Amino acid sequence: MTPNKFHYYDGKIYKCIFDPVLKEVRAIITEQIPSGSKVIDIGCGTGALAFKLAKSCELVTGIELSSRMITFADKRRREKKIDNIVFVHSDAAYLPSIKDKKYDYAVMSMIMHELPLKYRSGILNEAVRIAKKIIIADYSTPLPFNLHGTIVRAAEFFAGIEHFSGFRSYQKNGGIYGFLEEKALQVKSQLNDSSGVFSIVQAQ
């Protein structure tokens, strides 16, 4: 049975509060993915990125551990009548039904920083197996010492002990680059949003 993650803000609250903050990040990710690609969005949340990618991609699969998020995203998909997105409630660290290199890109947007170190490794292992290229978008390491960076630190602190522990571990272990180095992946491109808070890294 697939485990289930639950946060009080999953669904509509996340869409209203957090999705707008990541609008620029989604635009940067989309610009890096050629039209006609097959993409798996790992940790797809409300589906905001999947909906944007679906406009130019052949297939987008959204994987999410929160069943509440998946229900919310799939309801929006049906309302929008989009037929090239599939939302699946699944554990991204264990995807045996997906064949090797089925996807052109695996995207992980804002999920790695909140996870325990061991679980991050499992997710990245599967992403590397099922996709030809990887794009990770998450917090810059170190975070800038500006207003945006201060807000992020405060938000992560108040997100709860488990979440904040994952965030601290993420920063301590080198963030995105720590993961890529661990898996011997080569960085192909690296971009930041205008605030400097978010890094978007493509690797292979």
JSON list of N, CA and C in Angstrom, two decimals, residues 43 55 61 80 101 141 201:
[
{"chain": "A", "resi": 43, "resn": "GLY", "atom": "N", "xyz": [6.53, 14.78, -7.12]},
{"chain": "A", "resi": 43, "resn": "GLY", "atom": "CA", "xyz": [6.10, 15.72, -6.09]},
{"chain": "A", "resi": 43, "resn": "GLY", "atom": "C", "xyz": [5.30, 16.84, -6.73]},
{"chain": "A", "resi": 55, "resn": "LYS", "atom": "N", "xyz": [0.89, 22.05, -21.96]},
{"chain": "A", "resi": 55, "resn": "LYS", "atom": "CA", "xyz": [0.62, 22.87, -23.14]},
{"chain": "A", "resi": 55, "resn": "LYS", "atom": "C", "xyz": [1.58, 22.58, -24.29]},
{"chain": "A", "resi": 61, "resn": "THR", "atom": "N", "xyz": [3.27, 13.07, -16.43]},
{"chain": "A", "resi": 61, "resn": "THR", "atom": "CA", "xyz": [2.80, 12.24, -15.33]},
{"chain": "A", "resi": 61, "resn": "THR", "atom": "C", "xyz": [3.15, 12.93, -14.02]},
{"chain": "A", "resi": 80, "resn": "LYS", "atom": "N", "xyz": [-10.51, 21.19, -16.49]},
{"chain": "A", "resi": 80, "resn": "LYS", "atom": "CA", "xyz": [-9.84, 21.82, -17.63]},
{"chain": "A", "resi": 80, "resn": "LYS", "atom": "C", "xyz": [-9.90, 20.96, -18.89]},
{"chain": "A", "resi": 101, "resn": "LYS", "atom": "N", "xyz": [14.12, 4.73, -18.41]},
{"chain": "A", "resi": 101, "resn": "LYS", "atom": "CA", "xyz": [14.22, 5.80, -19.42]},
{"chain": "A", "resi": 101, "resn": "LYS", "atom": "C", "xyz": [12.92, 6.01, -20.20]},
{"chain": "A", "resi": 141, "resn": "THR", "atom": "N", "xyz": [21.72, 27.09, -2.11]},
{"chain": "A", "resi": 141, "resn": "THR", "atom": "CA", "xyz": [22.57, 26.77, -0.98]},
{"chain": "A", "resi": 141, "resn": "THR", "atom": "C", "xyz": [23.90, 27.49, -1.11]},
{"chain": "A", "resi": 201, "resn": "VAL", "atom": "N", "xyz": [18.39, 23.43, -11.58]},
{"chain": "A", "resi": 201, "resn": "VAL", "atom": "CA", "xyz": [19.57, 22.75, -12.11]},
{"chain": "A", "resi": 201, "resn": "VAL", "atom": "C", "xyz": [19.16, 21.58, -12.99]}
]
